[in-house]
Coordinates of C-alpha atoms in Angstrom, one line a residue:
X18 CA 7.8 9.2 -12.4
X19 CA 6.8 5.6 -11.9
X20 CA 5.1 3.5 -13.9
X21 CA 4.5 -0.3 -14.2
X22 CA 4.1 -1.6 -18.2
X23 CA 2.1 -3.0 -19.8
X24 CA 4.2 -6.8 -19.8
X25 CA 3.8 -6.5 -16.2
X26 CA 0.1 -6.3 -15.2
X27 CA 0.2 -9.3 -17.7
X28 CA 3.0 -11.5 -15.5
X29 CA 0.5 -9.9 -12.4
X30 CA -2.9 -11.5 -13.5
X31 CA -1.7 -13.8 -16.1
X32 CA -4.0 -12.1 -18.9
X33 CA -5.2 -13.7 -22.1
X34 CA -3.3 -11.0 -24.4
X35 CA -6.3 -11.0 -28.0
X36 CA -3.9 -9.4 -29.4
X37 CA -1.3 -5.7 -29.8
X38 CA 1.2 -7.5 -28.8
X39 CA 3.4 -4.9 -29.8
X40 CA 1.6 -2.3 -26.6
X41 CA 2.7 -4.6 -24.4
X42 CA 5.8 -2.1 -23.8
X43 CA 3.5 0.8 -23.4
X44 CA 3.4 2.6 -19.5
X45 CA 0.8 2.7 -17.4
X46 CA 1.3 5.8 -15.6
X47 CA -1.4 6.5 -13.6
X48 CA -3.3 4.6 -10.4
X49 CA -6.9 3.1 -10.7
X50 CA -8.9 2.0 -13.9
X51 CA -11.3 3.9 -15.8
X52 CA -14.4 1.9 -17.4
X53 CA -14.7 3.6 -20.0
X54 CA -19.0 3.9 -19.8
X55 CA -19.6 7.7 -20.5
X56 CA -17.3 7.5 -22.9
X57 CA -18.9 5.2 -25.1
X58 CA -22.7 7.5 -25.4
X59 CA -20.0 10.4 -26.4
X60 CA -18.5 12.1 -23.2
X61 CA -15.0 12.5 -22.6
X62 CA -15.0 16.0 -20.7
X63 CA -13.4 14.1 -18.3
X64 CA -12.0 11.3 -19.8
X65 CA -9.6 8.7 -17.6
X66 CA -7.2 8.1 -20.8
X67 CA -4.2 7.5 -18.9
X68 CA -5.9 4.7 -17.0
X69 CA -6.3 1.4 -17.4
X70 CA -9.7 0.8 -19.2
X71 CA -11.0 -2.3 -18.1
X72 CA -14.7 -3.4 -19.9
X73 CA -17.1 -5.9 -18.1
X74 CA -20.5 -7.3 -19.0
X75 CA -22.0 -3.9 -19.0
X76 CA -20.0 -2.2 -21.6
X77 CA -19.9 -4.7 -24.0
X78 CA -23.6 -5.5 -23.5
X79 CA -24.0 -2.1 -24.7
X80 CA -21.4 -2.2 -28.0
X81 CA -23.2 -5.2 -28.8
X82 CA -26.4 -3.7 -29.4
X83 CA -24.8 -0.8 -31.5
X84 CA -24.8 -1.1 -35.4
X85 CA -22.2 -2.1 -36.7
X86 CA -21.0 1.8 -38.2
X87 CA -21.8 3.0 -34.7
X88 CA -20.0 0.6 -33.1
X89 CA -17.2 1.3 -34.8
X90 CA -17.8 5.1 -34.2
X91 CA -17.5 4.8 -30.3
X92 CA -14.7 2.5 -30.2
X93 CA -12.4 4.4 -32.8
X94 CA -13.0 8.3 -30.6
X95 CA -11.7 5.7 -27.4
X96 CA -8.8 4.3 -29.3
X97 CA -7.9 7.6 -30.7
X98 CA -6.7 8.5 -27.6
X99 CA -4.6 5.7 -26.7
X100 CA -5.1 4.5 -23.2
X101 CA -2.8 2.0 -22.2
X102 CA -4.5 -1.2 -22.8
X103 CA -8.1 -2.4 -22.7
X104 CA -8.9 -4.8 -20.4
X105 CA -12.2 -7.4 -20.8
X106 CA -13.4 -10.0 -17.9
X107 CA -15.7 -12.7 -17.7
X108 CA -13.7 -14.3 -20.4
X109 CA -16.1 -12.5 -22.0
X110 CA -16.6 -12.9 -26.5
X111 CA -17.8 -11.1 -29.2
X112 CA -14.8 -9.0 -30.1
X113 CA -13.9 -8.7 -32.8
X114 CA -14.8 -4.8 -33.3
X115 CA -12.0 -4.3 -30.6
X116 CA -9.2 -6.6 -31.8
X117 CA -10.0 -4.3 -35.2
X118 CA -9.5 -1.0 -33.5
X119 CA -7.0 -2.1 -31.3
X120 CA -4.2 -4.6 -33.2
X121 CA -4.5 -0.8 -36.6
X122 CA -3.3 1.9 -33.3
X123 CA -0.8 -1.4 -31.7
X124 CA -2.6 -1.1 -28.1
X125 CA -2.9 -4.1 -26.1
X126 CA -6.5 -5.6 -26.1
X127 CA -6.4 -8.5 -22.7
X128 CA -8.5 -10.8 -21.2
X129 CA -9.6 -11.9 -17.5
X130 CA -12.0 -14.5 -16.3
X131 CA -11.4 -12.9 -13.0
X132 CA -15.7 -11.0 -12.2
X133 CA -15.3 -7.0 -13.0
X134 CA -15.6 -5.8 -9.4
X135 CA -12.5 -8.7 -8.3
X136 CA -10.7 -7.5 -10.8
X137 CA -11.0 -3.5 -11.4
X138 CA -10.3 -4.3 -6.2
X139 CA -7.4 -6.1 -7.2
X140 CA -5.9 -3.7 -10.2
X141 CA -6.8 -0.9 -8.4
X142 CA -4.6 -1.8 -4.8
X143 CA -1.6 -3.3 -7.7
X144 CA -1.2 -0.4 -9.2
X145 CA -1.9 1.9 -6.0
X146 CA 1.1 0.2 -4.3
X147 CA 3.4 -0.1 -7.5
X148 CA 2.8 3.5 -8.7
X149 CA 2.9 5.2 -5.1
X150 CA 5.7 8.0 -4.1
X151 CA 7.9 6.7 -1.6
X152 CA 11.5 6.9 0.0
X153 CA 14.1 4.5 1.8
X154 CA 14.6 5.3 4.9
X155 CA 17.0 3.9 7.8
X156 CA 15.5 1.9 10.8
X157 CA 13.3 -1.1 11.6
X158 CA 9.8 -1.4 10.7
X159 CA 7.6 -3.9 13.1
X160 CA 3.6 -5.4 13.2
X161 CA 3.7 -5.6 16.2
X162 CA -0.3 -7.4 17.0
X163 CA -1.3 -5.6 14.2
X164 CA 0.1 -2.4 14.0
X165 CA 2.8 -0.6 12.5
X166 CA 6.1 0.6 13.8
X167 CA 8.9 2.1 13.3
X168 CA 11.7 1.7 15.3
X169 CA 14.6 4.5 14.5
X170 CA 17.5 5.4 16.3
X171 CA 21.5 6.1 15.5
X172 CA 23.6 3.5 14.0
X173 CA 24.1 0.7 17.1
X174 CA 21.0 1.8 19.4
X175 CA 19.6 -1.5 19.6
X176 CA 16.7 -1.1 17.3
X177 CA 17.4 -5.4 15.9
X178 CA 17.9 -6.3 19.2
X179 CA 15.2 -4.6 20.1
X180 CA 12.9 -6.1 16.7
X181 CA 14.8 -9.6 18.4
X182 CA 13.3 -9.6 20.9
X183 CA 9.3 -8.3 19.9
X184 CA 9.7 -11.2 17.3
X185 CA 10.6 -14.0 19.9
X186 CA 7.6 -12.1 21.5
X187 CA 5.7 -13.8 18.2
X188 CA 5.4 -10.4 16.7
X189 CA 6.6 -9.6 12.8
X190 CA 9.6 -7.9 10.9
X191 CA 8.5 -6.3 8.2
X192 CA 12.4 -4.4 7.0
X193 CA 15.7 -4.2 8.9
X194 CA 18.4 -1.6 8.4
X195 CA 16.7 -0.2 5.2
X196 CA 12.6 0.5 5.2
X197 CA 10.8 1.5 1.9
X198 CA 7.9 4.0 2.7
X199 CA 5.1 4.4 0.0
X200 CA 2.2 7.0 0.4
X201 CA -0.2 5.2 -0.4
X202 CA -2.7 8.1 0.1
X203 CA -2.9 11.2 2.1
X204 CA -3.6 9.9 5.5
X205 CA -1.3 6.5 4.7
X206 CA 2.3 5.2 4.9
X207 CA 3.2 1.3 4.3
X208 CA 6.1 0.5 5.3
X209 CA 8.4 -2.6 3.1
X210 CA 11.4 -4.4 2.5
X211 CA 13.8 -3.0 -0.3
X212 CA 13.5 -7.1 -1.1
X213 CA 17.0 -7.2 -0.8
X214 CA 17.1 -6.9 3.5
X215 CA 13.6 -9.7 3.5
X216 CA 13.3 -11.8 5.9
X217 CA 16.9 -10.5 6.9
X218 CA 17.6 -8.7 10.7
X219 CA 21.2 -8.1 11.2
X220 CA 22.5 -8.8 15.3
X221 CA 25.3 -7.2 16.2
X222 CA 28.1 -9.7 17.9
X223 CA 25.9 -12.9 16.2
X224 CA 25.7 -11.6 12.5
X225 CA 22.9 -11.6 9.5
X226 CA 19.7 -14.3 10.2
X227 CA 17.3 -14.8 8.4
X228 CA 13.6 -14.9 11.2
X229 CA 11.9 -17.1 9.1
X230 CA 14.2 -20.1 9.1
X231 CA 15.0 -19.2 12.5
X232 CA 11.2 -18.9 13.9
X233 CA 8.9 -19.5 11.3
X234 CA 7.0 -17.7 8.9
X235 CA 4.8 -15.6 11.2
X236 CA 8.2 -14.4 12.4
X237 CA 8.0 -11.8 9.5
X238 CA 5.6 -9.9 7.2
X239 CA 5.2 -8.0 3.6
X240 CA 4.0 -5.1 4.3
X241 CA 3.0 -3.3 6.9
X242 CA 0.7 0.9 7.1
X243 CA 3.3 2.7 9.4
X244 CA 0.8 5.0 12.7
X245 CA 3.8 4.5 14.8
X246 CA 7.5 6.6 15.1
X247 CA 9.7 5.2 17.4
X248 CA 12.5 6.5 18.4
X249 CA 15.6 5.0 20.4
X250 CA 17.8 6.0 22.2
X251 CA 20.1 7.0 25.0
X252 CA 19.0 7.2 28.9
X253 CA 20.0 11.3 30.2
X254 CA 18.7 11.4 33.8
X255 CA 16.2 14.6 33.8
X256 CA 15.8 14.0 30.0
X257 CA 12.0 12.6 30.5
X258 CA 9.3 14.0 33.0
X259 CA 6.9 11.6 34.4
X260 CA 4.1 13.9 33.1
X261 CA 0.2 11.4 33.2
X262 CA 0.1 12.8 29.5
X263 CA 2.7 14.5 26.9
X264 CA 1.6 16.3 24.9
X265 CA 1.9 14.7 20.9
X266 CA 4.2 14.9 18.3
X267 CA 5.1 13.7 15.0
X268 CA 6.8 13.1 12.6
X269 CA 6.8 13.4 8.8
X270 CA 6.8 11.6 5.8
X271 CA 6.0 12.7 2.1
X272 CA 3.6 14.7 4.3
X273 CA 1.6 12.1 5.8
X274 CA 2.3 13.4 9.6
X275 CA 3.0 10.1 12.2
X276 CA 2.5 9.7 15.7
X277 CA 5.9 10.3 17.5
X278 CA 7.2 9.3 20.9
X279 CA 10.5 9.2 22.5
X280 CA 11.7 6.4 24.4
X281 CA 15.1 6.1 26.5
X282 CA 17.3 2.5 26.8
X283 CA 19.2 2.4 29.9
X284 CA 21.0 -1.3 31.7
X285 CA 18.1 -3.4 31.9
X286 CA 14.7 -1.5 30.7
X287 CA 12.7 -3.7 28.8
X288 CA 12.6 -1.5 26.3
X289 CA 10.9 -4.2 23.6
X290 CA 7.7 -4.5 26.5
X291 CA 7.4 -0.7 26.2
X292 CA 6.8 -0.9 22.8
X293 CA 4.1 -3.3 22.8
X294 CA 2.8 -1.2 25.3
X295 CA 3.2 2.1 22.8
X296 CA 1.6 -0.2 20.3
X297 CA -1.5 -0.7 22.7
X298 CA -1.5 2.6 24.0
X299 CA -2.8 3.3 20.8
X300 CA -5.2 0.9 19.5
X301 CA -7.4 2.0 22.7
X302 CA -6.6 5.7 21.7
X303 CA -8.5 4.8 18.5
X304 CA -11.1 2.9 20.3
X305 CA -11.9 6.6 22.4
X306 CA -10.7 5.4 25.6
X307 CA -7.4 7.9 27.3
X308 CA -5.3 6.2 30.3
X309 CA -5.4 9.7 31.4
X310 CA -9.1 11.1 31.3
X311 CA -10.1 8.3 32.4
X312 CA -7.5 8.4 36.0
X313 CA -8.7 11.8 36.2
X314 CA -13.0 10.9 37.0
X315 CA -11.5 8.3 40.1
X316 CA -9.7 11.1 41.1
X317 CA -12.8 13.5 41.3
X318 CA -15.2 10.2 42.4
X319 CA -13.6 10.4 45.8
X320 CA -13.7 13.8 46.3

């Protein structure tokens, strides 16, 4: 199971370590943060103790209103579950009682100057990606006019060359050869590189090129949501019919269905242009427009 350490959280968000340094190597196994408001009033039926606990103005102000005895009881009831860490937002002060319990239990007490809502959004986004299930596949990933596309096919079919043409037309490379797919929700697959192949594109007869150095920073994008899976295949006579609209096919990655189409290659065929057309057509369909329906209406009007 994937996990993130508390130390990685400190480094990523430049958090101040108030106490509990011995707990910095603890693992954070769950995405999304938790604000322990209900737990401070004694309700623990749904306590998300494996999540990062974030304390904002509401929680800290409430604790300040309690007597020392009551406050110690409330904090002690939470600390005994040993959550990965506590993060106090807005650089809030008066945390002596929190420091005492966290130090005793070896739980890191951290602090940030960020407002609570903004920090929880940033941390949720980071943990969702860092802890997401992932697989690596062979292919190329590009972002075409804001639309994430996987290009797949047999080795040597022309995936990287197609990506290069798309980059020359102003689109962006995400990953070449090895594409890392992350499932960040039941409906969403995020694609990225594996760090080693970041910005690199392998072109037959040319070799390895750095697209950012060749075409500028706009030629590369760190990650993208995948919405189309395009398989490039060798041309086969009579394999494709000129139907007005083919039945939609799908690929499945970690149980997430992605619309799939096949583009056959032939000398002189503008494959990059067809990829652009597929991306733009997908966008129009999401907006509720169907070229086939529009075409059929025109025929009906003529009749």
